[in-house]
Coordinates of C-alpha atoms (C1' of nucleotides) in Angstrom, one line a residue:
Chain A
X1144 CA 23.3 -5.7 -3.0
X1145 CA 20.7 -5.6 0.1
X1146 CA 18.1 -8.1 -0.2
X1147 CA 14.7 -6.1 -1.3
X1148 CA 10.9 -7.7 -1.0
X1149 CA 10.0 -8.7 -4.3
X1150 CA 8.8 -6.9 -7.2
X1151 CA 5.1 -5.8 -6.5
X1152 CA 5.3 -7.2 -2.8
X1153 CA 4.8 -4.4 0.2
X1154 CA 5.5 -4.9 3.9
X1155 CA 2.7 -4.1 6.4
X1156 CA 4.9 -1.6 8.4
X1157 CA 3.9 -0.9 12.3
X1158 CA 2.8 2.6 10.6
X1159 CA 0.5 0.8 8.4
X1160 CA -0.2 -2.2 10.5
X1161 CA -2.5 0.2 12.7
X1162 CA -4.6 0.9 9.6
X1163 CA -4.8 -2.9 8.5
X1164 CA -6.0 -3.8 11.8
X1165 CA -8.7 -1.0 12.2
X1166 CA -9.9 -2.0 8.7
X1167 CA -10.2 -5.7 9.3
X1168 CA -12.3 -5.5 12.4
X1169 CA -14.5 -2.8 11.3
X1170 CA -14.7 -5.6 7.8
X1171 CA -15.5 -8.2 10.6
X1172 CA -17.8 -6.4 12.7
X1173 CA -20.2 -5.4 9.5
X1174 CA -19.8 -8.6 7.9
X1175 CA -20.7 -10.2 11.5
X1176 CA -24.2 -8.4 11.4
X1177 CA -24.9 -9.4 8.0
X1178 CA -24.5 -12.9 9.0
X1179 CA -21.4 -14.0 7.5
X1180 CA -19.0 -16.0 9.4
X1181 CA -14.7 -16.1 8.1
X1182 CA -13.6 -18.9 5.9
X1183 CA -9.8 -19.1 5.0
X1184 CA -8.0 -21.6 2.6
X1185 CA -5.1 -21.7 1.5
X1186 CA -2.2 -19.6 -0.4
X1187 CA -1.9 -22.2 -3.3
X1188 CA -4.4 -24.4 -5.0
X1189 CA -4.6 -26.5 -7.7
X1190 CA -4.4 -24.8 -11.0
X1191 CA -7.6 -26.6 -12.2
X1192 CA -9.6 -24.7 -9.6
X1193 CA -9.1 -21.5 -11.6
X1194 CA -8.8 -22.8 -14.8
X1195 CA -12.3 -24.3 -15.1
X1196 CA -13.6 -21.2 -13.2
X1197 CA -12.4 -18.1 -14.1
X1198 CA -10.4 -19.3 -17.1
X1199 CA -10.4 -19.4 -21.1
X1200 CA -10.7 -15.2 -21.5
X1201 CA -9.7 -13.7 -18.3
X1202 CA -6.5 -12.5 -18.3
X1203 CA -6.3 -13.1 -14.4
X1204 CA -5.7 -16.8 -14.9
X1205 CA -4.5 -16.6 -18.9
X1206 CA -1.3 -14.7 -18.1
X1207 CA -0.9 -13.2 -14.4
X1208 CA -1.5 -16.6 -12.6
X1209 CA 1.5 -17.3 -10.7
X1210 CA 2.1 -21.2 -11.4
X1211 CA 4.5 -23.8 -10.6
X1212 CA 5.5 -27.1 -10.2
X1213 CA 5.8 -28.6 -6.9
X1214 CA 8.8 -31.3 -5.9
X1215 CA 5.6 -33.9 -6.0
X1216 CA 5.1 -32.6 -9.9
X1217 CA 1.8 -31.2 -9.1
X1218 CA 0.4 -28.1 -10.9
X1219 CA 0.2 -25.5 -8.8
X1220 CA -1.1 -21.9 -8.7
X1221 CA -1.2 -19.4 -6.1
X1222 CA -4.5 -18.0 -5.8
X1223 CA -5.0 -14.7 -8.2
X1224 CA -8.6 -14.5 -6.6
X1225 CA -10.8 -15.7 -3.3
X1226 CA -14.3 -17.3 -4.5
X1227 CA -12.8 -20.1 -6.3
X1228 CA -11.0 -21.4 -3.8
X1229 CA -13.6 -20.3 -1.4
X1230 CA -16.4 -22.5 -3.2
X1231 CA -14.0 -25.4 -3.5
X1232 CA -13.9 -25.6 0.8
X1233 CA -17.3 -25.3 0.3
X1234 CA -18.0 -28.3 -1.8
X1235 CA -14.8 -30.4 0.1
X1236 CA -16.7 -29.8 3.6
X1237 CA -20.1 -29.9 2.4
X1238 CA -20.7 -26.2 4.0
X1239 CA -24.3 -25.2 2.2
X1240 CA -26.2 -28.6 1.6
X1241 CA -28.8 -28.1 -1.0
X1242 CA -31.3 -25.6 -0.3
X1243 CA -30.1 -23.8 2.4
X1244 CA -28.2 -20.5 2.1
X1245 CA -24.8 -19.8 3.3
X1246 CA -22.8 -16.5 4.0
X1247 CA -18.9 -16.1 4.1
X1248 CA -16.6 -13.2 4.0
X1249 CA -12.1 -13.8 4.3
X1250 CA -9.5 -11.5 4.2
X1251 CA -6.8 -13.2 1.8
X1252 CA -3.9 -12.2 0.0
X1253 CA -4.3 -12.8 -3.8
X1254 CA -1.2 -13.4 -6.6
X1255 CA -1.3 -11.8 -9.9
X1256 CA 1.8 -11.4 -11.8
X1257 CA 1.0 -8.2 -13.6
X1258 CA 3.1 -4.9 -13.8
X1259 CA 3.0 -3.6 -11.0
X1260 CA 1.8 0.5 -10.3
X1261 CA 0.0 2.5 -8.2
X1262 CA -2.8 0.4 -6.7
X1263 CA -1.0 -2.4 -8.7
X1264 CA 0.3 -5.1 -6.7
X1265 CA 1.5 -8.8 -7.2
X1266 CA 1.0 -9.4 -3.5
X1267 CA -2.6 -7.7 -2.8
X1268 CA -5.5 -8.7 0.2
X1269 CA -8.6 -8.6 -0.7
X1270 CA -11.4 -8.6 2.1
X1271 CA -14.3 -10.4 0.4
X1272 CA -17.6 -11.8 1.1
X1273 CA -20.0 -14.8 -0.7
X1274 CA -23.6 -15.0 -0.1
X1275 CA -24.7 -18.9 -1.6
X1276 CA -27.9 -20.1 -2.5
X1277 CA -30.0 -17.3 -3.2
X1278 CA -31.2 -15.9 -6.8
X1279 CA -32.9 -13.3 -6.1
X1280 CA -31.9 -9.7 -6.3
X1281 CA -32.2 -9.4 -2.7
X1282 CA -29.2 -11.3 -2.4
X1283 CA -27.2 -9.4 -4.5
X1284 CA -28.6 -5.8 -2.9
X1285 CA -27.1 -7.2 0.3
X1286 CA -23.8 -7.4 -0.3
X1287 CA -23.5 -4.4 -2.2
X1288 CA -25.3 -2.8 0.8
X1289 CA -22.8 -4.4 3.1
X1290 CA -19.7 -3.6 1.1
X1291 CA -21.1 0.4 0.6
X1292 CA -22.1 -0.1 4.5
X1293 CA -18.3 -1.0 5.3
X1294 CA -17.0 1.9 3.0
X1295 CA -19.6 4.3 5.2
X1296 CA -18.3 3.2 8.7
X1297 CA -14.4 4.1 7.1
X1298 CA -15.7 7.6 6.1
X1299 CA -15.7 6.4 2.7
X1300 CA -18.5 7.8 0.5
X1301 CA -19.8 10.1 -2.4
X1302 CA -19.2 7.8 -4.8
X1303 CA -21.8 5.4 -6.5
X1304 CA -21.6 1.8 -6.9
X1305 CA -21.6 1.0 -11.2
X1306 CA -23.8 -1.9 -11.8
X1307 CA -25.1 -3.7 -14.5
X1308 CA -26.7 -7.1 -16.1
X1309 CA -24.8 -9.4 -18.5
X1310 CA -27.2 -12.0 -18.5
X1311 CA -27.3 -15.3 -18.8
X1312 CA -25.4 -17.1 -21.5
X1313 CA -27.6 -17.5 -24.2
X1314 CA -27.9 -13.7 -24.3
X1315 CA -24.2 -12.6 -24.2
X1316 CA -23.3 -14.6 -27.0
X1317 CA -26.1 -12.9 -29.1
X1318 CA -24.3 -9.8 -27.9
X1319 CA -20.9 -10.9 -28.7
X1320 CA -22.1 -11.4 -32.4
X1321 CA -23.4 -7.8 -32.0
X1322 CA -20.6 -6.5 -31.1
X1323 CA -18.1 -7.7 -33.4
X1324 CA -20.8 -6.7 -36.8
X1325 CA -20.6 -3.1 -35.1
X1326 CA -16.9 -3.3 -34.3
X1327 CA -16.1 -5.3 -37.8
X1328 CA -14.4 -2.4 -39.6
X1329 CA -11.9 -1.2 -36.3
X1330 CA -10.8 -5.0 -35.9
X1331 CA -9.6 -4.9 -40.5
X1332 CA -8.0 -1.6 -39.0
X1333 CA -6.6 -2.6 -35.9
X1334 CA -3.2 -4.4 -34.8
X1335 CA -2.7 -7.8 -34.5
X1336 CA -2.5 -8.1 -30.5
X1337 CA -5.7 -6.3 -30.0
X1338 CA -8.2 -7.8 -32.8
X1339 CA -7.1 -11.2 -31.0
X1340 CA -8.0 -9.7 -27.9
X1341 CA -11.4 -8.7 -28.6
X1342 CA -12.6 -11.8 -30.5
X1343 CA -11.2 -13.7 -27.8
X1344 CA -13.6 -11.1 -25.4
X1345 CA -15.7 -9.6 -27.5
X1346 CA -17.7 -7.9 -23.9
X1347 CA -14.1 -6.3 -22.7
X1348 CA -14.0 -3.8 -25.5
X1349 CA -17.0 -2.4 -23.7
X1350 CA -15.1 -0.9 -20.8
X1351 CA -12.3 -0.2 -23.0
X1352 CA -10.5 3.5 -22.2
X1353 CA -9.0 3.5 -26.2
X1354 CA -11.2 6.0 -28.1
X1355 CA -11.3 4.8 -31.2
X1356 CA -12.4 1.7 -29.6
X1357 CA -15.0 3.5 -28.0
X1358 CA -15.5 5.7 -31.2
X1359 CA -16.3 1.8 -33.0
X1360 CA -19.0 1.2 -30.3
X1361 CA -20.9 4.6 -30.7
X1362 CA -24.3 3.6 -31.4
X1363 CA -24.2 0.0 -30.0
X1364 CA -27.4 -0.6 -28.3
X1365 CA -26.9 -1.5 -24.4
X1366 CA -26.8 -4.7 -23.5
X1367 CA -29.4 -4.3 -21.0
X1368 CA -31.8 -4.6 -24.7
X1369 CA -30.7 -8.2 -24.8
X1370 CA -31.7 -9.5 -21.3
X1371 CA -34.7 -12.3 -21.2
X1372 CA -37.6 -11.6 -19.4
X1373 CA -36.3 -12.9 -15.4
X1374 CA -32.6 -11.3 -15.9
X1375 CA -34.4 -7.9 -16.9
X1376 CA -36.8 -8.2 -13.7
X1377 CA -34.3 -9.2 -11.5
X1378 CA -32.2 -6.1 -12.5
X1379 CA -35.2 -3.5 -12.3
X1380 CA -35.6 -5.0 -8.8
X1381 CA -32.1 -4.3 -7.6
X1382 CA -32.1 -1.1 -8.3
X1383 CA -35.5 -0.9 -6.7
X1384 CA -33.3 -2.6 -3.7
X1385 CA -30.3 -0.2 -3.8
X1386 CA -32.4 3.2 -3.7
X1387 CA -34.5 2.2 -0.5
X1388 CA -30.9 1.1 1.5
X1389 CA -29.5 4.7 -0.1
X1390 CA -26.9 2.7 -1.6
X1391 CA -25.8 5.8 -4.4
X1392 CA -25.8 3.7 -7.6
X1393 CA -25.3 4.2 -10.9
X1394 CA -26.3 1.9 -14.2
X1395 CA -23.4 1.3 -16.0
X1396 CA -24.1 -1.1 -19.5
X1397 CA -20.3 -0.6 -20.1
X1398 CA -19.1 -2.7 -17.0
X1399 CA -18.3 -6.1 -17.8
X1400 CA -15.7 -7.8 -15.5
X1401 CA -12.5 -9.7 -15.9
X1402 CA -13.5 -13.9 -15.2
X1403 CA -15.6 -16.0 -16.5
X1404 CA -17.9 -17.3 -14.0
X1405 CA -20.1 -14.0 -13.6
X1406 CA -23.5 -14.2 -14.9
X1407 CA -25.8 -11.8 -14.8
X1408 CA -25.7 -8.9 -11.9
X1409 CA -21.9 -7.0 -12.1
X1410 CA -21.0 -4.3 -10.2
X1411 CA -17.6 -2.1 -9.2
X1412 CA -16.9 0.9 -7.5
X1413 CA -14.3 3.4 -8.2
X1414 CA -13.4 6.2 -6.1
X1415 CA -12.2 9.8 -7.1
X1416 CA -9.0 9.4 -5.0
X1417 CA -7.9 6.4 -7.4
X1418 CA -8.7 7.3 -10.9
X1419 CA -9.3 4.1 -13.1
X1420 CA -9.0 1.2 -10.9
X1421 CA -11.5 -0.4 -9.1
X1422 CA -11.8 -0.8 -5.2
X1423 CA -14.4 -3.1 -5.2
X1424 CA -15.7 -5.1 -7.9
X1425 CA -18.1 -8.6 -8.4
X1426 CA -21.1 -9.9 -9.6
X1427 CA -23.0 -13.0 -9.6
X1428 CA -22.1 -16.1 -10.6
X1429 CA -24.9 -19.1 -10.8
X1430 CA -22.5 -21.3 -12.6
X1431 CA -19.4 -21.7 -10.7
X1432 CA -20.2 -24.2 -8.1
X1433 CA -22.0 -26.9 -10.5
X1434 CA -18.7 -25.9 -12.7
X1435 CA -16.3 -27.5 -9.7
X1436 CA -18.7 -30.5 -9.5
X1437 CA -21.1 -29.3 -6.5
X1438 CA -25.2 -28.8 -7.1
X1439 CA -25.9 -25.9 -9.5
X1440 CA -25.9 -22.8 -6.7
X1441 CA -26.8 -19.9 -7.3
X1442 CA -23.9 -17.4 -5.9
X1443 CA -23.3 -13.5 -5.6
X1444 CA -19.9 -12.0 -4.0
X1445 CA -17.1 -9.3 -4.0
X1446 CA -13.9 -8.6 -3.6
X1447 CA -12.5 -5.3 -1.8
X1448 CA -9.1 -4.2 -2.7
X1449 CA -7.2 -3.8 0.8
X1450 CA -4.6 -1.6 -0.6
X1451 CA -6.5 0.1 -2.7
X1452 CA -8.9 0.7 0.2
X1453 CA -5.4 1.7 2.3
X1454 CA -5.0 4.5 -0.6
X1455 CA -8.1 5.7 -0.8
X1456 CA -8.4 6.4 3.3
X1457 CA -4.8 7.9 2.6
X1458 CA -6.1 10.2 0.0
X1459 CA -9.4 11.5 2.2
X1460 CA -6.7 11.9 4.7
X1461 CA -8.3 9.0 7.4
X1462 CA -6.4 9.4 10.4
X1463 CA -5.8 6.1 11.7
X1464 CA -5.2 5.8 15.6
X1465 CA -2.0 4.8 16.5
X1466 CA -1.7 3.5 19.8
X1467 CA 0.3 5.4 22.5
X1468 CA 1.4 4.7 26.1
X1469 CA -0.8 6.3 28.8
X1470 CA 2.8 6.8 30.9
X1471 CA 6.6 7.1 29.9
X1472 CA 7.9 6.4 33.0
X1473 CA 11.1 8.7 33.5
X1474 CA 14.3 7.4 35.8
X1475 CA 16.3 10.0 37.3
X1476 CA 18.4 8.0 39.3
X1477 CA 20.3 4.8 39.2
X1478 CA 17.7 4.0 41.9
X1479 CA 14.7 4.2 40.7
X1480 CA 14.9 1.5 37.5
X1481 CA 13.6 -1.1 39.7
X1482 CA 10.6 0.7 40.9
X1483 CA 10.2 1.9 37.3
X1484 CA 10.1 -1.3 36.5
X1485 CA 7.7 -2.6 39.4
X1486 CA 5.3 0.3 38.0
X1487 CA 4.8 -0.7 34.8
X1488 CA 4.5 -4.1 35.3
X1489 CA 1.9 -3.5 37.6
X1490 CA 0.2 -1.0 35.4
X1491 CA 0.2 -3.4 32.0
X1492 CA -1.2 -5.7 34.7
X1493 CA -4.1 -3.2 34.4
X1494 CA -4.5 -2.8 30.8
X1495 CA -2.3 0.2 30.7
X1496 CA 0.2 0.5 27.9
X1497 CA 3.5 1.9 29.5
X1498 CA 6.9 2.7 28.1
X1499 CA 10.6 3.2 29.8
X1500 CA 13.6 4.1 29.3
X1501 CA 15.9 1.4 28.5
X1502 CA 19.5 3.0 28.1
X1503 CA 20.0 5.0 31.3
X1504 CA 19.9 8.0 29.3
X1505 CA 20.0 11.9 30.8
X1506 CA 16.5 13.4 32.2
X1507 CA 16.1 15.8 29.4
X1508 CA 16.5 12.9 26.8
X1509 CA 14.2 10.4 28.6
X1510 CA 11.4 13.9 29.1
X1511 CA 12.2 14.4 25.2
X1512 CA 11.4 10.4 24.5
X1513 CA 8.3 11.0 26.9
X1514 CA 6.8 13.3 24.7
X1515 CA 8.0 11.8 21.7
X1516 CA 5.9 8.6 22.6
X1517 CA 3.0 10.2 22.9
X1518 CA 2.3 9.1 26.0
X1519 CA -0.3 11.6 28.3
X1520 CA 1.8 11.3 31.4
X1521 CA 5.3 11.4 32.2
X1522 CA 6.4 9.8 35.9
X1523 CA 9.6 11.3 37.2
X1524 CA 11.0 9.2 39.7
X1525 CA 14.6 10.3 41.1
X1526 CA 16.3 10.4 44.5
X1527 CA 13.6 13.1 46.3
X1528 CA 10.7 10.8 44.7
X1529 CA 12.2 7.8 46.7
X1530 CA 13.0 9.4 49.9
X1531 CA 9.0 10.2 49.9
X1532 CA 7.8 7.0 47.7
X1533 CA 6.1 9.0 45.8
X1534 CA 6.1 9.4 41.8
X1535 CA 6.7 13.1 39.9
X1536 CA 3.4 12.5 37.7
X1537 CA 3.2 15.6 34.9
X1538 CA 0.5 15.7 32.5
X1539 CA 2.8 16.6 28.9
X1540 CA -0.6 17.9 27.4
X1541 CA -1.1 20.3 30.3
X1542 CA 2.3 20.4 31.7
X1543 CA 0.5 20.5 35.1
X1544 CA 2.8 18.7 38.3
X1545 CA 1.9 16.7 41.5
X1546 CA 3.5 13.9 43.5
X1547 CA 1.8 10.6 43.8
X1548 CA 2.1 8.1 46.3
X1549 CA 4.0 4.8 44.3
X1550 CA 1.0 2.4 45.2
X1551 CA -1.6 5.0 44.2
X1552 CA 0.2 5.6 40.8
X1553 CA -1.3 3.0 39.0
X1554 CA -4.5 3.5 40.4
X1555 CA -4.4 7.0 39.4
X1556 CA -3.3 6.5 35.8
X1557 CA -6.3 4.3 35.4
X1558 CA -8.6 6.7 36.4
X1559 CA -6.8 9.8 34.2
X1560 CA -6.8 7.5 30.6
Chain B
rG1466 C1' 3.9 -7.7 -21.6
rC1467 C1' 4.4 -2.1 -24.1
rG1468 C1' 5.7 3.5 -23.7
rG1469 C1' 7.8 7.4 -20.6
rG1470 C1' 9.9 9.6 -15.8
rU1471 C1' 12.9 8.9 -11.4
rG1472 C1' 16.8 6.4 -8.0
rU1473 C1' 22.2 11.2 -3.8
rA1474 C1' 21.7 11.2 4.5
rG1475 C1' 16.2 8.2 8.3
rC1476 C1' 12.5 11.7 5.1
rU1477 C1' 11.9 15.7 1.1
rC1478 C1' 15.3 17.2 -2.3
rA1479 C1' 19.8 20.4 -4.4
rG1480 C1' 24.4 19.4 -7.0
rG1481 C1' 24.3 18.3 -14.8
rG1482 C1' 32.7 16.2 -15.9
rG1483 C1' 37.4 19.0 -11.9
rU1484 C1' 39.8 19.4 -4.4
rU1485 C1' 37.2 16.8 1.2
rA1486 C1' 29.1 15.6 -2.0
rG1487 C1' 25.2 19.8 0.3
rA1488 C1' 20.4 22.0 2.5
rG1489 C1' 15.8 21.6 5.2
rC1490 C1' 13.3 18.4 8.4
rG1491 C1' 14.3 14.3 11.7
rU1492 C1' 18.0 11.9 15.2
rC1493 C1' 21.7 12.4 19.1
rU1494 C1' 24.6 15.7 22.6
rG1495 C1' 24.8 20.3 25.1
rA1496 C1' 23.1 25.6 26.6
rC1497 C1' 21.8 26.3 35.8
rU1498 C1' 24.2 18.9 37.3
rG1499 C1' 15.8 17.4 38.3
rU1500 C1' 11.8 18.4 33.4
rG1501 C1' 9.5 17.5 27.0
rA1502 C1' 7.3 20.6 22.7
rC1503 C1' 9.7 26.6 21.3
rU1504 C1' 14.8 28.9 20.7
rC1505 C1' 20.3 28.6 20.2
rA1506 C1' 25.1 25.8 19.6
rG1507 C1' 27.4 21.4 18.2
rA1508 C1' 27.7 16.2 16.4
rA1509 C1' 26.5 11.7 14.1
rG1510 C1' 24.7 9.9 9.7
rG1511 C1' 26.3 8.7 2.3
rC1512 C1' 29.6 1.7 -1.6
rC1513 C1' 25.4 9.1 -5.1
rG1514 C1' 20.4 1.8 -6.6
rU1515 C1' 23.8 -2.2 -8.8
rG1516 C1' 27.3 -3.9 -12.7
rG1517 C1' 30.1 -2.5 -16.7
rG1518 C1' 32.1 1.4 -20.2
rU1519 C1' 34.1 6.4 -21.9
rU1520 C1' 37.7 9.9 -19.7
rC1521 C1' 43.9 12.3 -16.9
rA1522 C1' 39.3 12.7 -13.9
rA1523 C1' 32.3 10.2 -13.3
rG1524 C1' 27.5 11.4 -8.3
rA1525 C1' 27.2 13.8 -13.2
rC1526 C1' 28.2 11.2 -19.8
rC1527 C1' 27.1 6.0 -22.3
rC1528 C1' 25.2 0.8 -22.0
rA1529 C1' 23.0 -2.9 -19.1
rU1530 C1' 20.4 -4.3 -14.9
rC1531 C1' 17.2 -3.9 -10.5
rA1532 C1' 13.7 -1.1 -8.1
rU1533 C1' 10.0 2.6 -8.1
rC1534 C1' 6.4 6.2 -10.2
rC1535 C1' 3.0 7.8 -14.4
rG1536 C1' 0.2 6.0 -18.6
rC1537 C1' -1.4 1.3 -21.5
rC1538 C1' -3.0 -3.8 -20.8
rC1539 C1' -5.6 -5.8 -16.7
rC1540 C1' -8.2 -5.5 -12.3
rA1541 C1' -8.5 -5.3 -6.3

RNA sequence: GCGGGUGUAGCUCAGGGGUUAGAGCGUCUGACUGUGACUCAGAAGGCCGUGGGUUCAAGACCCAUCAUCCGCCCCA
C-alpha cells in the first residue's frame, strides 16, 4: 500500500503554498506595526512545560498531547499550543526583565492528537501573538484589535469578536460551587463520563452545545455578577476600548476556554463559513510566567487557526494570487533553444519570471503550454525570427503580434509587466 | 475517544452479483508542415483504498482495516 501523510497531517501543496505565504506576510507586516517582533522555539518541549501551565482540566494536555520518550528517557511532548513554550524562551533568555513590556507574535505548527474533522487537525499552525507585562485592558484591546486588524486586511469581516471575564481565582471557584448547586440534579441524571467531566470543569459546561445541559443552566446568573471590583472595571473598559477601534464585539458570559492559565479577559471568534469552531481564540493569563518560575507577569495573547483561517478565505471565496510567468518563451526550431535560453536567463536576471519549453515539443503544444501558464506574453522564436534576430512577441491577452529585436526583448518585457 | 456517511481514471461522479469497468472535465496527439483559448477527431490514463471471507462468478454482498467527510467531545 502507498505510503499516505499521517492521520490528521496535510501537505502545503504549491496551490495552497501561495495562500500560506500571502497570509504570513500580511500576519508579519500587521504584527510588525504593532510592535511585535517573531520568536520561534522549538517542535518538542518538555512535558512539564505544559503540564504545570495549561494542565490538570484542559483536555489539550490531559488526552491530545502527543508524548514520548526520547532514546535519552526524557519526557517529551510536542507542543499542542505556542505561549507556553513561548514564555519558557522568554524566561531562559531573560527577554522582558521586570518592568518593561515585551511583544511577540510566531507562526508555529501545534500537535494535538484529537479526531481529526473539518477544521480538525493533528498537525495545525497557528499564527499567534503575546503582549507581556501589561495589566491593563489596553493591552488586551490591542491584540484583539491587531488580530480583527489582520482578519480586515484578508477581507475577513462581519463577524464579532465574543469576549468575556472569568476573573481571578478566588471568584471562579465561588462560581464553580454555583454552578454545580444549579446543575446538581442533571449530574444524579447524567452518565458517568460526563458528570466526571464537569466536576472536573465545572466552567466548560458553560459553552456546552448539549441542551439539556444548557436546559440545567437556564437561570444561572452570569458570571460577569461574580467579578471583584478591578476585574469588573477592567472589563467595562475593554469594551470601552473595542468600540472606539470598531472592533465588532460581542459579550459572551458563556465563553470560557480550554487551559488553565487564563485569568480573567477571554475572548474567540467564530466565523459563519466555519460553524462551531473557533478561528481565533485567547485570553489573559497573569499567572503563567511566575507558574514556570519567572516574576509574576502579567500576560495577554492569541492564537489564530492557520487552517481554519485557509477555510474560511476558501469559503468567502479569497482569490489568492498565484504567481505566473511574464513570458513563455516558444522554440520553433531546433535553433533557437540556445537563444531561448540566453533570453530567459537574462530576463530572470531582471526580476522577470520566465518559462520554456523543455521537451522540444510541436508549436501548437508549446503555444497551448504558453497559455496554459498564464504567462502575458508568448515569444516565438523560429528560423525567420533568427535570420532577423528578432523575437515573435504576441500578447495571449490581446492576441496582438510584432517582432522585437532579441536584445530589446527583455527590455521590452520589463516595460509591458 | 463515541455515532453515522463515503472510498471506482488527474478531478467530479455513474455502474448495486454475470463477457473486455464507463461519462463529463482535464491531459496528450492531430484536423494547411509557423500560432494558444472556441470547435471537431483520436489516444493515453484504473491492483474499483487495503486484507480476508461468501460464491461457479465480487467493483458490487459479508467481516476487518486504513483514510476521509458529517456530528459529538475538544479547540485553532
Amino acid at each position: 500500500m502507498r505510503i499516505q501523510a499521517p492521520r490528521g497531517t496535510e501537505d502545503v501543496v504549491p496551490a495552497t503554498a501561495s495562500r500560506w505565504q500571502e497570509i504570513e506576510s500580511a500576519y508579519h507586516r500587521i504584527a510588525s506595526l504593532y510592535g511585535y517582533r517573531e520568536i520561534r522555539t522549538p517542535v518538542f518541549e518538555d512535558v512539564q512545560l505544559f503540564k504545570r501551565t495549561a494542565g490538570e482540566t484542559s483536555d489539550i494536555v490531559d488526552k491530545e498531547m502527543y508524548e514520548f520518550q526520547d532514546k535519552g528517557g526524557r519526557d517529551i511532548a510536542l507542543k499542542p499550543e505556542g505561549t507556553a513554550p513561548a514564555m519558557r524562551a522568554v524566561l531562559e533568555h531573560n527577554l522582558c526583565p521586570t518592568g518593561t513590556h515585551l511583544r511577540l507574535w510566531y507562526c508555529t505548527a501545534c500537535y494535538r492528537y484529537g479526531r481529526p474533522g473539518a477544521g480538525r487537525l493533528r498537525e495545525l499552525h497557528q499564527l499567534g501573538a503575546e503582549l507581556l507585562g501589561s495589566s491593563s485592558a489596553d493591552a488586551d484591546a490591542e491584540v484583539i484589535e491587531l488580530a480583527i486588524r489582520f482578519f480586515e486586511s484578508l477581507g475577513i469581516q462581519g463577524a464579532p469578536v465574543r469576549i468575556n471575564s472569568i476573573g481571578r481565582q478566588e471568584c471562579r471557584t465561588q462560581f464553580r460551587e454555583v454552578i454545580l448547586e444549579q446543575a446538581k440534579s442533571f449530574l444524579l441524571d447524567t452518565d458517568e463520563v460526563t458528570r466526571a467531566k464537569i466536576e472536573k470543569n465545572p466552567l466548560g459546561m458553560l459553552d456546552s452545545k448539549d441542551p439539556k445541559q444548557k436546559e440545567a443552566l437556564v437561570g444561572l446568573p452570569s458570571i460577569l455578577n461574580f467579578l471583584e471590583d478591578d476585574s469588573k472595571a477592567r472589563f467595562d473598559q475593554l469594551q470601552l476600548l473595542l468600540t472606539e477601534a470598531a472592533v465588532p464585539y460581542v459579550v459572551s458570559p458563556e465563553t470560557v476556554r480550554g487551559l488553565d492559565y487564563y485569568t480573567e479577559t477571554v475572548f474567540e471568534y467564530e466565523h459563519p463559513a466555519l460553524p462551531g469552531l473557533s478561528v481565533f481564540g485567547g485570553g489573559r493569563y497573569d499567572n503563567l510566567v511566575s507558574q514556570l518560575g519567572g516574576q509574576a507577569t502579567p500576560c495577554v495573547g492569541f492564537g489564530i487557526g492557520m487552517e481554519r483561517l485557509l477555510a474560511v478565505l476558501e469559503a468567502i471565496d479569497h482569490e489568492a494570487k498565484t504567481p505566473q510567468p511574464v513570458a513563455f518563451i516558444v522554440q520553433a526550431s531546433a535553433g533557437a533553444a540556445e537563444v531561448a535560453r540566453k533570453i530567459a536567463r537574462e530576463g530572470r536576471a531582471k526580476g522577470l519570471p520566465i518559462s520554456l519549453d523543455l521537451d522540444r515539443r510541436s508549436l501548437k503544444s508549446q503555444m497551448r503550454q504558453a497559455d496554459g501558464s498564464g504567462a502575458t506574453f508568448a515569444l516565438i522564436i523560429g528560423d525567420d525570427e533568427l535570420a532577423e534576430q528578432k523575437v515573435s512577441v504576441k500578447n495571449l491577452k490581446s492576441s496582438e503580434q510584432q517582432m522585437i529585436a532579441i536584445d530589446s526583448v527583455v527590455e521590452f518585457l520589463c516595460e509591458n509587466s
